[in-house]
PDB file of C-alpha atoms in Angstrom:
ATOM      1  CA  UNK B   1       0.000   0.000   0.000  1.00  0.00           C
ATOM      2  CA  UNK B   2       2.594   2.099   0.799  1.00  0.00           C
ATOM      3  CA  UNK B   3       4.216   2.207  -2.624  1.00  0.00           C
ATOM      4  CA  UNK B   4       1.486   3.196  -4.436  1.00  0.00           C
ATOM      5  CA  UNK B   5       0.267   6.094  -1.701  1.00  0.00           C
ATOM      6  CA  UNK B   6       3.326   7.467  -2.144  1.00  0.00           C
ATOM      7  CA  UNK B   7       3.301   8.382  -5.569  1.00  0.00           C
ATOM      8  CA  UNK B   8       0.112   9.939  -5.618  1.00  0.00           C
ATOM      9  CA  UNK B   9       1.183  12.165  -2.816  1.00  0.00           C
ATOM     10  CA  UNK B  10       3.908  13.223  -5.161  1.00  0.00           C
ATOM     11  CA  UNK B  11       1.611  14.357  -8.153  1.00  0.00           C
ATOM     12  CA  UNK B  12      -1.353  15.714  -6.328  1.00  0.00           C
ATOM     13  CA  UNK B  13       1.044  18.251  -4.575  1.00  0.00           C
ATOM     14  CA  UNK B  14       3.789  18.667  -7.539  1.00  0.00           C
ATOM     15  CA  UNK B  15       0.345  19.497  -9.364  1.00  0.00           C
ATOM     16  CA  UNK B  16      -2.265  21.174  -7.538  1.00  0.00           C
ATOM     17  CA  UNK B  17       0.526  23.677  -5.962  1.00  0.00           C
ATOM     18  CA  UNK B  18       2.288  26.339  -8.143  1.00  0.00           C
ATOM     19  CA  UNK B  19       4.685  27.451  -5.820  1.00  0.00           C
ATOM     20  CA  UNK B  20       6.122  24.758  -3.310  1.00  0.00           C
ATOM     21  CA  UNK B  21       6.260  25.809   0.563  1.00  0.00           C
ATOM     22  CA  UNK B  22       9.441  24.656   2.639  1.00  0.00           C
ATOM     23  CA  UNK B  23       7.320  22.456   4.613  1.00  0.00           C
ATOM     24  CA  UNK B  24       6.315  20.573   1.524  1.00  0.00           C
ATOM     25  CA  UNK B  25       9.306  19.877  -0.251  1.00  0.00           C
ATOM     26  CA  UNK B  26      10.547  18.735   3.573  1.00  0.00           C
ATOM     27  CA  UNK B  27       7.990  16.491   3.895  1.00  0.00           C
ATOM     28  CA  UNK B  28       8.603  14.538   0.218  1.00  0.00           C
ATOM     29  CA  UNK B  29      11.755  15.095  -0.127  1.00  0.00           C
ATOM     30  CA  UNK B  30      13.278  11.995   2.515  1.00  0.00           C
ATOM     31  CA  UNK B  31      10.670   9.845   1.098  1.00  0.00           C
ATOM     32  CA  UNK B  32      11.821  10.591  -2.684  1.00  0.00           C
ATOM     33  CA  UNK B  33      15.640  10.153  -1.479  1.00  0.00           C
ATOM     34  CA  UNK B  34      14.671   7.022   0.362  1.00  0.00           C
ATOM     35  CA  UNK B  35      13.176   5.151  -3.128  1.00  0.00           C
ATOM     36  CA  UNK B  36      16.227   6.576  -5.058  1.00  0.00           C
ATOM     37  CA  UNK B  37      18.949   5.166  -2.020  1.00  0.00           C
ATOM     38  CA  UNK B  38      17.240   1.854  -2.278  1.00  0.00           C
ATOM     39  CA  UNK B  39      16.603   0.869  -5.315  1.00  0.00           C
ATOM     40  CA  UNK B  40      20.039  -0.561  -6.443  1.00  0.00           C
ATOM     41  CA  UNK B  41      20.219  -1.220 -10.606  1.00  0.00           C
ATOM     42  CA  UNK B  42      21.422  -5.118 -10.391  1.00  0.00           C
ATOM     43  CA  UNK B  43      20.565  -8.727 -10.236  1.00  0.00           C
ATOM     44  CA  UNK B  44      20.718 -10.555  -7.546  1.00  0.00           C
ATOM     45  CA  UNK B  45      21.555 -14.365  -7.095  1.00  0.00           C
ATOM     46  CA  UNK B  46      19.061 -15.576  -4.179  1.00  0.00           C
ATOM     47  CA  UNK B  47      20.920 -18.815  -3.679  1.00  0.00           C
ATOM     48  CA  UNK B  48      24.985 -16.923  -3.529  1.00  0.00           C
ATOM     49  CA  UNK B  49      23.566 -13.543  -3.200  1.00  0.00           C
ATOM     50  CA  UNK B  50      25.963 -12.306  -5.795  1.00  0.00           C
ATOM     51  CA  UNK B  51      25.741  -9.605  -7.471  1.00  0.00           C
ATOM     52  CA  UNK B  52      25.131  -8.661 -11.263  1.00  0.00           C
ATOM     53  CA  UNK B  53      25.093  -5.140 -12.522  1.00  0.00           C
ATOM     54  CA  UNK B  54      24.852  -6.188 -16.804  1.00  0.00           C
ATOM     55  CA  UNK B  55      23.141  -9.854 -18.081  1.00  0.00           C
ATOM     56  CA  UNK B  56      25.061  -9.042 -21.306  1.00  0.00           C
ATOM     57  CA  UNK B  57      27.305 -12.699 -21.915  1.00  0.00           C
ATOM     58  CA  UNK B  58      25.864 -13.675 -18.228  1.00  0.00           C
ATOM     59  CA  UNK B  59      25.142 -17.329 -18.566  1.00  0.00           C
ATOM     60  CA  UNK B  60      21.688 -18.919 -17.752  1.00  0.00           C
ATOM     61  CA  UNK B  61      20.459 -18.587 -14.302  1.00  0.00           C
ATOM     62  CA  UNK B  62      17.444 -20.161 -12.506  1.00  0.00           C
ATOM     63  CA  UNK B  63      17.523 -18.185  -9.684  1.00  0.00           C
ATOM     64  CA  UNK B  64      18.224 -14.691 -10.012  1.00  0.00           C
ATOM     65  CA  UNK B  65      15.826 -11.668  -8.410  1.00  0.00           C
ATOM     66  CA  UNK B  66      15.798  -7.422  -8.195  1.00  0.00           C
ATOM     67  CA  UNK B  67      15.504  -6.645  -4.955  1.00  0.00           C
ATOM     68  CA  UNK B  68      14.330  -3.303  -4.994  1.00  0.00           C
ATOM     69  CA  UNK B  69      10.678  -3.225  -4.933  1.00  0.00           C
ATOM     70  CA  UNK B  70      10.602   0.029  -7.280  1.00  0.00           C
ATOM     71  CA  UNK B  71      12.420  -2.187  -9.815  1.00  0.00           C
ATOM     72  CA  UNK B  72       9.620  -4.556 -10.348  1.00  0.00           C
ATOM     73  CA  UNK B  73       7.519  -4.346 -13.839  1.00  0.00           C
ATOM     74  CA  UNK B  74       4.215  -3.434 -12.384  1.00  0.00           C
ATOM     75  CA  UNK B  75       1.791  -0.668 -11.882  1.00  0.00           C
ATOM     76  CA  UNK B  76       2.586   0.676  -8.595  1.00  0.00           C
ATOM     77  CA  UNK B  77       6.395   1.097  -9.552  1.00  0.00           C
ATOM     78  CA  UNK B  78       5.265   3.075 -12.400  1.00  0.00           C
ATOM     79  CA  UNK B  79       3.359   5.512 -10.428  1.00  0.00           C
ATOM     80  CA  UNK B  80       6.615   6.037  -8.546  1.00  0.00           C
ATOM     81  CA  UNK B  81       8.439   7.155 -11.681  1.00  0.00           C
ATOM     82  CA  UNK B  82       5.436   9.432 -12.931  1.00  0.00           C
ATOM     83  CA  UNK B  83       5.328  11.021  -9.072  1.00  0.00           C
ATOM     84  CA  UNK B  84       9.245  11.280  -8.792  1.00  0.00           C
ATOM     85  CA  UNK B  85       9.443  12.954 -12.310  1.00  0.00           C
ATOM     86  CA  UNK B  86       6.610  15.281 -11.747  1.00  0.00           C
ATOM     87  CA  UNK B  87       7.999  15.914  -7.867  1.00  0.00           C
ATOM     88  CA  UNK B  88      11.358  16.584 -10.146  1.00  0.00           C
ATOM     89  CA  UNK B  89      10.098  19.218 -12.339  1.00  0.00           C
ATOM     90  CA  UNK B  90       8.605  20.991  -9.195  1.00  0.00           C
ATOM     91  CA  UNK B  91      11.504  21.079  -7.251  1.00  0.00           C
ATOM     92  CA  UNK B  92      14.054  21.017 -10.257  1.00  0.00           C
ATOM     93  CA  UNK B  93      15.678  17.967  -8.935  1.00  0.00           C
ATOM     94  CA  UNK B  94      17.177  16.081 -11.793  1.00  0.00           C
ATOM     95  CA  UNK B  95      18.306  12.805  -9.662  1.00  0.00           C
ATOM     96  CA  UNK B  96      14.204  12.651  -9.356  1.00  0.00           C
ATOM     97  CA  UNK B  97      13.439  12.947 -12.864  1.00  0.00           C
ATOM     98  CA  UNK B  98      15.964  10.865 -14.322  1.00  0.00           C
ATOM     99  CA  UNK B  99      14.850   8.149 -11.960  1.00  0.00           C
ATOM    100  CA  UNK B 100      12.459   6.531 -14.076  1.00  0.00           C
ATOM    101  CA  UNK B 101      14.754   7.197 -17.023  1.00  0.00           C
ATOM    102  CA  UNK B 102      17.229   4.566 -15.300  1.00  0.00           C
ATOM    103  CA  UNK B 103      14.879   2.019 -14.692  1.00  0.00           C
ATOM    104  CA  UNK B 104      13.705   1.857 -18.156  1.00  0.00           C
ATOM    105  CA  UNK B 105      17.044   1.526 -19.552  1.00  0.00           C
ATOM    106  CA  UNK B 106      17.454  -1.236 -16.993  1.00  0.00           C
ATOM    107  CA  UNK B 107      14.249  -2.785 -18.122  1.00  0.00           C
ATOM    108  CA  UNK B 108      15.485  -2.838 -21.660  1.00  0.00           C
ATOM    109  CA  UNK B 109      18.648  -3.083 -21.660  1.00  0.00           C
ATOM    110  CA  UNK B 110      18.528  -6.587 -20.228  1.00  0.00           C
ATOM    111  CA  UNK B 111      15.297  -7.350 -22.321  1.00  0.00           C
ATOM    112  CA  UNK B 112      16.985  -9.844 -24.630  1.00  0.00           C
ATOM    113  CA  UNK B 113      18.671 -11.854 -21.312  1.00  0.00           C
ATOM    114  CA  UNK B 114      14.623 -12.058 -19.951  1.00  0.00           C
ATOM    115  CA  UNK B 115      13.649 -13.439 -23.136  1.00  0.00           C
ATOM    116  CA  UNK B 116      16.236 -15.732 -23.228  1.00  0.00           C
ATOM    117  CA  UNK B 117      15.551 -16.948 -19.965  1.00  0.00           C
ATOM    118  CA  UNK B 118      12.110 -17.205 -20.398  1.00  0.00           C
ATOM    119  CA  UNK B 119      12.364 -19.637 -23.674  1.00  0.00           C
ATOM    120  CA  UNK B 120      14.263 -22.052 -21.049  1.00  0.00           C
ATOM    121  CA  UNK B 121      11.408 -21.623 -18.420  1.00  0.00           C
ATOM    122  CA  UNK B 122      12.872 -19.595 -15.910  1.00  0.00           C
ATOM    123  CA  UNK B 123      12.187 -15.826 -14.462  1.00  0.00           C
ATOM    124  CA  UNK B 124      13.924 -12.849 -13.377  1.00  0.00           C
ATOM    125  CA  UNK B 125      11.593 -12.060 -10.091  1.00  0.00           C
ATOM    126  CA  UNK B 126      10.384  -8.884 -10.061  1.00  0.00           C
ATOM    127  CA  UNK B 127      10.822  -8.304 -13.773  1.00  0.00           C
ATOM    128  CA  UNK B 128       8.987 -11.644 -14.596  1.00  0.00           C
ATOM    129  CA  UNK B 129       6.052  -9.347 -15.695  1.00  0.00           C
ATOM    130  CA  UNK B 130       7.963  -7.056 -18.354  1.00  0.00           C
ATOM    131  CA  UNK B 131       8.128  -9.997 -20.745  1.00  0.00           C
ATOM    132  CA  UNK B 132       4.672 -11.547 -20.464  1.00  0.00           C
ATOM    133  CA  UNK B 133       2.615  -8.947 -22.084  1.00  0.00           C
ATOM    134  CA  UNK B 134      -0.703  -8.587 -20.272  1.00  0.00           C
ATOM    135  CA  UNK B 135      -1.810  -5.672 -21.594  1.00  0.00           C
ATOM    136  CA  UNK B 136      -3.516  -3.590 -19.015  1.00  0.00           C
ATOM    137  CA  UNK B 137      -2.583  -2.990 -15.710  1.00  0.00           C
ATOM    138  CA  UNK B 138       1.510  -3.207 -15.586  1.00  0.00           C
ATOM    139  CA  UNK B 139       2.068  -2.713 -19.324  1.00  0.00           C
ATOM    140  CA  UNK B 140      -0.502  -0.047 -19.327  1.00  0.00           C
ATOM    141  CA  UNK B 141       0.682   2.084 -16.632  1.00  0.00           C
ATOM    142  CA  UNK B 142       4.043   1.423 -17.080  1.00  0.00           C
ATOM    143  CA  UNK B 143       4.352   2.572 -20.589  1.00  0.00           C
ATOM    144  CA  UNK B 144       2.215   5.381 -19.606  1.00  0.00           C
ATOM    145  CA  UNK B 145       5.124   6.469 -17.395  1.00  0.00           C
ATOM    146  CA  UNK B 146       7.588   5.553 -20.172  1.00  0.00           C
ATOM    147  CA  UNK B 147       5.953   8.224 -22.230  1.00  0.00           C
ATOM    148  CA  UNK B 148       7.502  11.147 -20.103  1.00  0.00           C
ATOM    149  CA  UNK B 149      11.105   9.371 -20.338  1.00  0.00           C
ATOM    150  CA  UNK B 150      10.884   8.898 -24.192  1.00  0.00           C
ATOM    151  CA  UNK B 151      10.032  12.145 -25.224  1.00  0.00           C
ATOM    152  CA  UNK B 152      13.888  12.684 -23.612  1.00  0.00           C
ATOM    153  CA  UNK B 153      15.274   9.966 -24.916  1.00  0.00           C
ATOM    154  CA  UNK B 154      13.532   8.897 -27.920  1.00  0.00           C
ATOM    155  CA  UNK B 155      14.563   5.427 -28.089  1.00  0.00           C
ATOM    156  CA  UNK B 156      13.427   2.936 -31.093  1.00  0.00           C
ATOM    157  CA  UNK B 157      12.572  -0.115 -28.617  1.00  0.00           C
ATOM    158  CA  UNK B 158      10.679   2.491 -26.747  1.00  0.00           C
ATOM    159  CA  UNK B 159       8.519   3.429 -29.467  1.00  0.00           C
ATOM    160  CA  UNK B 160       8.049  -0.448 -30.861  1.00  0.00           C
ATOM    161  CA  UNK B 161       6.718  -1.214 -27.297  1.00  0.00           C
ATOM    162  CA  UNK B 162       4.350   1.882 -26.948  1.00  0.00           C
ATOM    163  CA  UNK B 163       3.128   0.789 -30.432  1.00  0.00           C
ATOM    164  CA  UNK B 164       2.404  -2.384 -29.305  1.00  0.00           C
ATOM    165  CA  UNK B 165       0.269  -1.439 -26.154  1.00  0.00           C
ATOM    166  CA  UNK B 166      -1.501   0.933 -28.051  1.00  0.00           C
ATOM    167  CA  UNK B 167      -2.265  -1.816 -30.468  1.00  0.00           C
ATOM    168  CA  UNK B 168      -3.560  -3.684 -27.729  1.00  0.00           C
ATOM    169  CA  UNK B 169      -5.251  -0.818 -26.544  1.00  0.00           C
ATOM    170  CA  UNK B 170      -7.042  -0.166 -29.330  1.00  0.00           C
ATOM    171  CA  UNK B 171      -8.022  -4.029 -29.877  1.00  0.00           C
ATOM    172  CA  UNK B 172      -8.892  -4.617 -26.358  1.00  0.00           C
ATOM    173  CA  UNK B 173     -12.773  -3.819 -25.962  1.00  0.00           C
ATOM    174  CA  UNK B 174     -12.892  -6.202 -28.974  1.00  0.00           C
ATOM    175  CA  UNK B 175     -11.895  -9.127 -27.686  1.00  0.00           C
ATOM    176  CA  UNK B 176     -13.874  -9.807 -24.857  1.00  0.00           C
ATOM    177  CA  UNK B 177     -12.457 -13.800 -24.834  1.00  0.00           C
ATOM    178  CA  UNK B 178      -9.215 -11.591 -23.252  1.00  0.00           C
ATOM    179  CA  UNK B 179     -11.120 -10.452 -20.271  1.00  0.00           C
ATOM    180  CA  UNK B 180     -10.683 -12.700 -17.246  1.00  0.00           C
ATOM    181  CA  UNK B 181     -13.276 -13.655 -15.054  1.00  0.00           C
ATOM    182  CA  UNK B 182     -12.727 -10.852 -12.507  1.00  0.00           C
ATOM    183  CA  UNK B 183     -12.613  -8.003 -15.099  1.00  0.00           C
ATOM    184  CA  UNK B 184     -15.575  -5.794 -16.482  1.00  0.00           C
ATOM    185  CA  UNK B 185     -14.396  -4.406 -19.566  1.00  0.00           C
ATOM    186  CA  UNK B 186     -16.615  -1.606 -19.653  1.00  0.00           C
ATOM    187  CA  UNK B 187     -16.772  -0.497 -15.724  1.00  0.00           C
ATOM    188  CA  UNK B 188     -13.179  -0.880 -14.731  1.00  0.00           C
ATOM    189  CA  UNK B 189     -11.458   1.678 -12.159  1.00  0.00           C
ATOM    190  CA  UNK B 190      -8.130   0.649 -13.348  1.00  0.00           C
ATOM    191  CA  UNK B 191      -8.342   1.484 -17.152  1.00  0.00           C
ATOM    192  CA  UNK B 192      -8.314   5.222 -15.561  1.00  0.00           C
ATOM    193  CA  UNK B 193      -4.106   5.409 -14.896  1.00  0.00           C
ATOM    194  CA  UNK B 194      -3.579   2.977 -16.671  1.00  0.00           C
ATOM    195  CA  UNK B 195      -5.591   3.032 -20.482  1.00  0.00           C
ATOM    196  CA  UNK B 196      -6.534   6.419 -20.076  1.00  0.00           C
ATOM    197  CA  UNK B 197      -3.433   7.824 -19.391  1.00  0.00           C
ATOM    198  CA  UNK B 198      -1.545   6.077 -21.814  1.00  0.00           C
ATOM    199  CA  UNK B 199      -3.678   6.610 -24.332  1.00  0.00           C
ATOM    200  CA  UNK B 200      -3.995  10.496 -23.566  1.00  0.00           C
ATOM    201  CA  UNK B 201      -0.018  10.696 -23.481  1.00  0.00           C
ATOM    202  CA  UNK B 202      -0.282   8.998 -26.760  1.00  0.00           C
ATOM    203  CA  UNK B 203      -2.434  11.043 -28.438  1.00  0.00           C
ATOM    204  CA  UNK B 204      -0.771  14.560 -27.046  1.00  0.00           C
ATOM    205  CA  UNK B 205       2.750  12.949 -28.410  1.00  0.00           C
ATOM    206  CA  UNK B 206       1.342  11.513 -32.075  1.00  0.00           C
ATOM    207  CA  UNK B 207      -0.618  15.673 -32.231  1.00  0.00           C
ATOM    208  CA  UNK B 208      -3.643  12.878 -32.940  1.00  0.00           C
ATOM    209  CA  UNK B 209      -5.716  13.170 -30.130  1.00  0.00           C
ATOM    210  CA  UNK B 210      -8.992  13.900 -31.818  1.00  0.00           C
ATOM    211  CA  UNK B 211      -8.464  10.718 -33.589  1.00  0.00           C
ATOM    212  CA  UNK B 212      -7.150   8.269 -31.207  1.00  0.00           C
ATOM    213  CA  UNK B 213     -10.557   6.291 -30.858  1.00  0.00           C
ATOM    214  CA  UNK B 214     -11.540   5.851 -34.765  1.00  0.00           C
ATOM    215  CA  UNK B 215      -7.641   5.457 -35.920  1.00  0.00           C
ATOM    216  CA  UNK B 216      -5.159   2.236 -35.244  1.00  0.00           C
ATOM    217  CA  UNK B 217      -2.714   3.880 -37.734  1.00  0.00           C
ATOM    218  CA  UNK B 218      -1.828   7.304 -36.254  1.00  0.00           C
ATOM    219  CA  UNK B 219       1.021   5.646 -34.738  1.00  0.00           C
ATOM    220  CA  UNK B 220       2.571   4.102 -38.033  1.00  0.00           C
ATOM    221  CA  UNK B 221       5.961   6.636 -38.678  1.00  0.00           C
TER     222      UNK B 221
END
């Protein structure tokens, strides 16, 4: 719970305040240091606890994790990167905005060793999620968040994987044999952060808003 209170603390008062009192900036700023001193960019080996900073020519391994909870490819870590960034631009703090910048480089970056891994039956835990598309909740509000770090740093796997949730996106009330047995497609909270804000992001980046809901191929470069 506390990871994802946290990070709407960080946009409602990096939004709904103009200026920033002293007392404000006090109060978020030790929580803000506190994700960024903790979350440590590297794989860990549960059974020898050794460390791994790059899977690049890393042999296959059953039983690696990331130990940092704000490292994990899910919903909650990517409010965390939309609050920090937005808690960034109010305070000019740069280690803040560049925060989720580093994790998706981390994500991707080591994209191909997931895959890899996967194909043999094992899992990275924590990041098990980033390679099994589902679609709407992590995916969704993930690359949601990954739309403020692209527009930086415009890179092409970004862009393939924001194409291919808003594909999904854009399929998804279709299919309603995708819906599991818990989900109403039509009355669910969830689609607000993560759907709607994706798709909003993506139609203010593509200029295409007006035509996000009738067009699939407003993305296509």
């Amino acid at each position: 719970m506390k990871n994802c209170i946290l990070p709407f603390t960080f946009i409602l008062v990096s939004t709904l305040f103009s200026g920033y009192s002293q007392n404000i900036e006090g109060f978020l700023r030790p929580y803000a240091d506190a994700i960024i001193q903790k979350s440590a960019f590297e794989f860990t080996d549960k059974e020898t606890n050794e460390k791994f900073l790059f899977t690049k020519d890393l042999p296959i391994k059953q039983n690696l994790i990331i130990e940092s909870e704000y490292l994990h490819w899910g919903y909650t870590s990517a409010l965390v990167y939309d609050g920090l960034f937005e808690l960034g631009k109010t305070l000019n703090e740069e280690s803040y905005i560049q925060f989720g910048d580093r994790a998706f480089s981390f994500f991707f970056d080591n994209k191909s060793y997931l895959e890899k891994i996967k194909s043999k039956g094992y899992k990275i835990e924590g990041l098990e999620n980033f390679v099994r598309f589902q679609g709407v909740w992590n995916d969704g509000a993930q690359t949601a968040a990954l739309m403020n770090v692209y527009l930086a740093n415009p890179r092409a796997d970004y862009l393939n994987y924001m194409k291919q949730v808003a594909d999904f996106f854009f399929n998804y009330d279709k299919n309603e044999d995708k819906s599991s047995p818990n989900e109403t497609r039509n009355n669910n909270i969830d689609q607000i952060y993560t759907k709607g804000v994706f798709m909003s992001r993506m139609g203010n980046m593509s200029g295409l808003w007006r035509h996000l809901v009738n067009r699939r191929d407003c993305f296509e470069e």
